[in-house]
Coordinates of C-alpha atoms in Angstrom, one line a residue:
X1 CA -44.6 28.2 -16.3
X2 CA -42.9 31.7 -15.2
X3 CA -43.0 29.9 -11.2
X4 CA -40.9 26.7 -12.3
X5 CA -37.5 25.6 -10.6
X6 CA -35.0 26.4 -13.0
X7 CA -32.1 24.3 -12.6
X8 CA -29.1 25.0 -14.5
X9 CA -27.7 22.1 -17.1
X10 CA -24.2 20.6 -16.3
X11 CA -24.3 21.3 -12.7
X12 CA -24.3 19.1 -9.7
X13 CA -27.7 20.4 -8.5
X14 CA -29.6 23.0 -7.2
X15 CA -27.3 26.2 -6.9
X16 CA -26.6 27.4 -3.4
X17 CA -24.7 25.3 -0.4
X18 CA -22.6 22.4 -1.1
X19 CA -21.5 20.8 -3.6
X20 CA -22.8 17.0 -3.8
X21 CA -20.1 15.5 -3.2
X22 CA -19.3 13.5 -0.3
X23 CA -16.2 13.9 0.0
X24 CA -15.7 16.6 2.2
X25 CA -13.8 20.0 1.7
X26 CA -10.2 20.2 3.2
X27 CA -12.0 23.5 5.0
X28 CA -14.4 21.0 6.5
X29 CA -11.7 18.1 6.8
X30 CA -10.0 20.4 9.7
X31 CA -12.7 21.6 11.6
X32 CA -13.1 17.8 12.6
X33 CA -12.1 17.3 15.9
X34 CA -9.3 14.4 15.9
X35 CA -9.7 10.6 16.7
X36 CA -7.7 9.8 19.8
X37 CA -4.5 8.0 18.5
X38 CA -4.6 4.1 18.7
X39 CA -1.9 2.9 21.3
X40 CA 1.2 1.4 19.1
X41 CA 0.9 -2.5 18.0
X42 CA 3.2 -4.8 20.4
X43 CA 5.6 -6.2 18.5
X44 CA 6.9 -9.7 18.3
X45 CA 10.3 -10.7 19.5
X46 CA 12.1 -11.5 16.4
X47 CA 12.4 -15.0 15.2
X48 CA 15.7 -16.8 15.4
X49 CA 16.4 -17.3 11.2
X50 CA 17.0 -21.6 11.6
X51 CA 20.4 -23.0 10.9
X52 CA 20.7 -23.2 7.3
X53 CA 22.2 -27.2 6.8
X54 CA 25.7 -26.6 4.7
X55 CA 25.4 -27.7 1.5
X56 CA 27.9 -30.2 0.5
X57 CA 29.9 -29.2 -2.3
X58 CA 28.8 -31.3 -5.1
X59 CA 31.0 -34.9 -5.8
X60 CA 31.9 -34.9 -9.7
X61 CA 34.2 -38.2 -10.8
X62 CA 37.9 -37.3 -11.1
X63 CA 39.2 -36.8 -14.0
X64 CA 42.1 -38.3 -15.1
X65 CA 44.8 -36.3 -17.2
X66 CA 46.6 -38.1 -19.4
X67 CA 50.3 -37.9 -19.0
X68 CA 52.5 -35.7 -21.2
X69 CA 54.9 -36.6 -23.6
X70 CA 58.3 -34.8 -23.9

């Protein structure tokens, strides 16, 4: 048993590179060369809002006052 692997509890694996992760570091993150920038989406022409109809003000039955007595 004195030739076994010892591999240490509550790690992430063997010690030595790396991390298991895969995510990668920020160091590793900018040593990436960049991706060539997409060319800007074409934008529509703006869409005329439609006329709104006017609302008619709403009818209500006159009401009649009665007439005051002096």
């Amino acid at each position: 048993m004195g030739d076994a692997e010892i591999i240490p509890i509550g790690t992430r694996g063997k010690p030595g590179r790396g991390t298991g992760s895969t995510k990668p570091s920020s160091s590793a993150r900018g040593l990436v060369t960049k991706a060539p920038a997409k060319p800007a989406a074409k934008k529509a022409a703006p869409k005329p809002k439609p006329a709104e109809p006017e609302a008619a003000a709403p009818v209500a039955a006159p009401v009649e006052t009665p007439a005051r007595r002096s």
